[in-house]
PDB file of C-alpha atoms in Angstrom:
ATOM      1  CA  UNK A   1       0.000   0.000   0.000  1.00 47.00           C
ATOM      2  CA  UNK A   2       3.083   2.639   1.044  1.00 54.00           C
ATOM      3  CA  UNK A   3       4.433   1.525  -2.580  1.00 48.00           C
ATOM      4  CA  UNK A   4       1.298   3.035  -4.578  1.00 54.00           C
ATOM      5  CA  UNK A   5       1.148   5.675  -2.193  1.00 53.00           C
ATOM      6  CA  UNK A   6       4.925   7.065  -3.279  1.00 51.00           C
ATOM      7  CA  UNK A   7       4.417   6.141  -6.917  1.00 46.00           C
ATOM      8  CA  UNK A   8       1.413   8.242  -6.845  1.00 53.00           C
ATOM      9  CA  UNK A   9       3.325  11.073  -4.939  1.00 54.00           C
ATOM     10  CA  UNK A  10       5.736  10.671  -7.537  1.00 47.00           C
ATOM     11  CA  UNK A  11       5.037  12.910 -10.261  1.00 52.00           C
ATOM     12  CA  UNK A  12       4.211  15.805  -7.512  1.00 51.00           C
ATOM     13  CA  UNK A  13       7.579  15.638  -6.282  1.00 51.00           C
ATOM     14  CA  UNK A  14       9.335  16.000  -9.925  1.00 49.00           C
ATOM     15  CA  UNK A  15       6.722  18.744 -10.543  1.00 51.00           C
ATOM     16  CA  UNK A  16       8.377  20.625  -7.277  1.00 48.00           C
ATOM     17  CA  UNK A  17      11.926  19.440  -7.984  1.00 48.00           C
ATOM     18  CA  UNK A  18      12.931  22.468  -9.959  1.00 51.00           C
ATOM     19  CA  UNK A  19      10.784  24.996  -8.002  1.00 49.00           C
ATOM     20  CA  UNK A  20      12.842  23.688  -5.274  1.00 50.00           C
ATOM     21  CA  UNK A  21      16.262  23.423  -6.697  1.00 54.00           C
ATOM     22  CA  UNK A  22      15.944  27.464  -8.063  1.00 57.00           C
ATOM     23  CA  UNK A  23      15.827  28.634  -4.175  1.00 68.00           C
ATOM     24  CA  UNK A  24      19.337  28.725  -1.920  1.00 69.00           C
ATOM     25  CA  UNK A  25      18.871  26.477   1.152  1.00 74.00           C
ATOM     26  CA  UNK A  26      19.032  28.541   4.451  1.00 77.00           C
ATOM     27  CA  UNK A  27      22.265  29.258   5.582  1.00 75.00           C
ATOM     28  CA  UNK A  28      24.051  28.837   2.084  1.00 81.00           C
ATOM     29  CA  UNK A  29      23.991  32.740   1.617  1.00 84.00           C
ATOM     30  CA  UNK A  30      28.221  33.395   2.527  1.00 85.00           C
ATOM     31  CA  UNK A  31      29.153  30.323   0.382  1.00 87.00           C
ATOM     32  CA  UNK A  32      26.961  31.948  -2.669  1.00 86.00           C
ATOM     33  CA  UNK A  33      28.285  35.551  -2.084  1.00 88.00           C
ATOM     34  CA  UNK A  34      32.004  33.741  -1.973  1.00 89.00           C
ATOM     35  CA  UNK A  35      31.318  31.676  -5.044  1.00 87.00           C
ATOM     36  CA  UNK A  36      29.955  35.300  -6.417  1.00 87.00           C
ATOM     37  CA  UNK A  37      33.022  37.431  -5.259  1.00 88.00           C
ATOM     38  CA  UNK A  38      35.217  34.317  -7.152  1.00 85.00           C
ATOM     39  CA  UNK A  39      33.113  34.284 -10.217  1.00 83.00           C
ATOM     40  CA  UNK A  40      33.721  38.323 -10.594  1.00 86.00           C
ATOM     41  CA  UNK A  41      37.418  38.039  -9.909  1.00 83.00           C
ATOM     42  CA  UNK A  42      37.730  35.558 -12.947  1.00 79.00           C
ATOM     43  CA  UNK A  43      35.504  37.147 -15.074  1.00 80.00           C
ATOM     44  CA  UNK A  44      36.905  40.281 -14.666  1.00 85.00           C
ATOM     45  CA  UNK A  45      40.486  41.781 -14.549  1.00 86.00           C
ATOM     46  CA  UNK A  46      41.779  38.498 -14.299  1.00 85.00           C
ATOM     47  CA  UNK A  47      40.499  36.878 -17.115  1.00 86.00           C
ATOM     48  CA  UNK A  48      40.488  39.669 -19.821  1.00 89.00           C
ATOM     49  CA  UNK A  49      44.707  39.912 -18.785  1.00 91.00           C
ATOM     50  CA  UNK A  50      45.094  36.154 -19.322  1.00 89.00           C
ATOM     51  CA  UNK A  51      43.199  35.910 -22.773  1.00 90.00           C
ATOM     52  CA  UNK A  52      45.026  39.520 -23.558  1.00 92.00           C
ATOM     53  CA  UNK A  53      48.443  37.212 -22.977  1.00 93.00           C
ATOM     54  CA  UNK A  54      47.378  34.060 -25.111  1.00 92.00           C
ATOM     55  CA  UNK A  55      45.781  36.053 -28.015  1.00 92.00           C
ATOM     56  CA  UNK A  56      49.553  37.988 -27.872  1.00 93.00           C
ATOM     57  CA  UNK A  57      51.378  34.758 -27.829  1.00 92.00           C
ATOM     58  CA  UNK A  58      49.653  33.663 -30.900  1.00 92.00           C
ATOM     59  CA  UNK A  59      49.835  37.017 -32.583  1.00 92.00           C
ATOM     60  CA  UNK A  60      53.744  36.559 -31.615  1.00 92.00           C
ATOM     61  CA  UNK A  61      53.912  32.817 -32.903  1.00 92.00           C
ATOM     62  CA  UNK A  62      52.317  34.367 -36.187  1.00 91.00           C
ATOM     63  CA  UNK A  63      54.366  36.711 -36.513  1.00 92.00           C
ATOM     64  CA  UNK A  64      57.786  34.661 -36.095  1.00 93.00           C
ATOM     65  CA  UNK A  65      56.544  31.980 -38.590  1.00 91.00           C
ATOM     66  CA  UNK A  66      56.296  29.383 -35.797  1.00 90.00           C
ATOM     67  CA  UNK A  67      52.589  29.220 -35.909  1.00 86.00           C
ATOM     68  CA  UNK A  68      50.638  26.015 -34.467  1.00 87.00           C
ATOM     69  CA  UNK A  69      47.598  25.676 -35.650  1.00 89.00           C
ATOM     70  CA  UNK A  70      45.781  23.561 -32.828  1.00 91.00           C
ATOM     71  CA  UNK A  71      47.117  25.976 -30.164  1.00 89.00           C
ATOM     72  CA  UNK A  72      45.638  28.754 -32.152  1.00 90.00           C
ATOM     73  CA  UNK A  73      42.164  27.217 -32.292  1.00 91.00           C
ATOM     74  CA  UNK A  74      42.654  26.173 -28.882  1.00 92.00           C
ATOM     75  CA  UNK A  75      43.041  30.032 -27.362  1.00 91.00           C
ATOM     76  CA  UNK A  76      40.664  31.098 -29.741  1.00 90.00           C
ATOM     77  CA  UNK A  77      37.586  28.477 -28.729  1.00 92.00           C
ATOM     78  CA  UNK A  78      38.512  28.998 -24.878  1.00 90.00           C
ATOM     79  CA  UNK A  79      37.987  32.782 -25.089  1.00 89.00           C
ATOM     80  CA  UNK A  80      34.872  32.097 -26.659  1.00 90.00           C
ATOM     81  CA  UNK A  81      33.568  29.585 -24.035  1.00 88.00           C
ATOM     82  CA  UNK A  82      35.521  31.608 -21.027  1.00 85.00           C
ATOM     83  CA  UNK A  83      33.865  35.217 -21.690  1.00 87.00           C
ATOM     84  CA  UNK A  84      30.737  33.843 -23.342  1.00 88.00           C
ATOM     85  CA  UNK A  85      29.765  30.944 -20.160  1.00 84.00           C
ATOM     86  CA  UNK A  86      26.961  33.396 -18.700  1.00 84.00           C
ATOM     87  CA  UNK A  87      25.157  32.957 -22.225  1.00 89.00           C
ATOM     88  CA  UNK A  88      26.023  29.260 -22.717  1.00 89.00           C
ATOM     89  CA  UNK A  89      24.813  28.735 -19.192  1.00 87.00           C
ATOM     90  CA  UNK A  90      21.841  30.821 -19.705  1.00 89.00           C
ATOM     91  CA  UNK A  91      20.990  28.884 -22.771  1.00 89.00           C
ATOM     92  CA  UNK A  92      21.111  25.202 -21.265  1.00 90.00           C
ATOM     93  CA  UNK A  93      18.839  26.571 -19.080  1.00 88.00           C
ATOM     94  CA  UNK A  94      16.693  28.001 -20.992  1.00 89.00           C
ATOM     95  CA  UNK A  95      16.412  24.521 -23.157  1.00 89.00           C
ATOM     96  CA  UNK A  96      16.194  22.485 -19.692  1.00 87.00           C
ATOM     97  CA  UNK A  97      13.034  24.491 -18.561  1.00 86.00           C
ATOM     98  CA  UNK A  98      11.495  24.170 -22.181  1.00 85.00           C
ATOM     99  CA  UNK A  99      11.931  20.637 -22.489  1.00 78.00           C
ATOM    100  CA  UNK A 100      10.871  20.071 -18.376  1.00 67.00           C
TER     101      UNK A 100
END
């Protein structure tokens, strides 16, 4: 009887699953403002010098005739995914809550 009690409380539960998951448990607010402050510090300054230093390497590479191709591509498709994660992120869950 408990059995076809929980499969019929079953679909309620998914139902509240992401309701539930969108909302920061109590307590969790100085590991969110720290995950926050560490998310701003790479996004930021930090990131933009790095990806200013690999785009000059490969400018430098280019220029001296020593160019590889796969490292190229490489800095190239991790600027992309390194200054464009908000969107990307923003996307998946975009499609998630669509197809939910």
């Amino acid at each position: 009887m408990n059995f076809k009690r929980a499969l019929a409380a079953l679909p309620m539960m998914l139902a509240s699953a992401p309701a539930m998951a969108a909302t920061n448990p109590q307590g969790s607010g100085p590991i969110v403002s720290a995950l926050m402050w560490l998310q701003g510090t790479l996004l930021g300054n930090v990131a933009t010098a790095v990806a200013v230093i690999a785009v000059a390497m490969v400018g430098f590479m280019m220029l001296t005739g020593r160019m590889n191709w796969r490292f190229g591509a490489t800095v190239i498709i991790g600027c992309f995914i390194l200054f464009g994660s908000a969107a990307i992120v923003s996307g998946i869950q975009a499609s998630a809550a669509a197809a939910g």
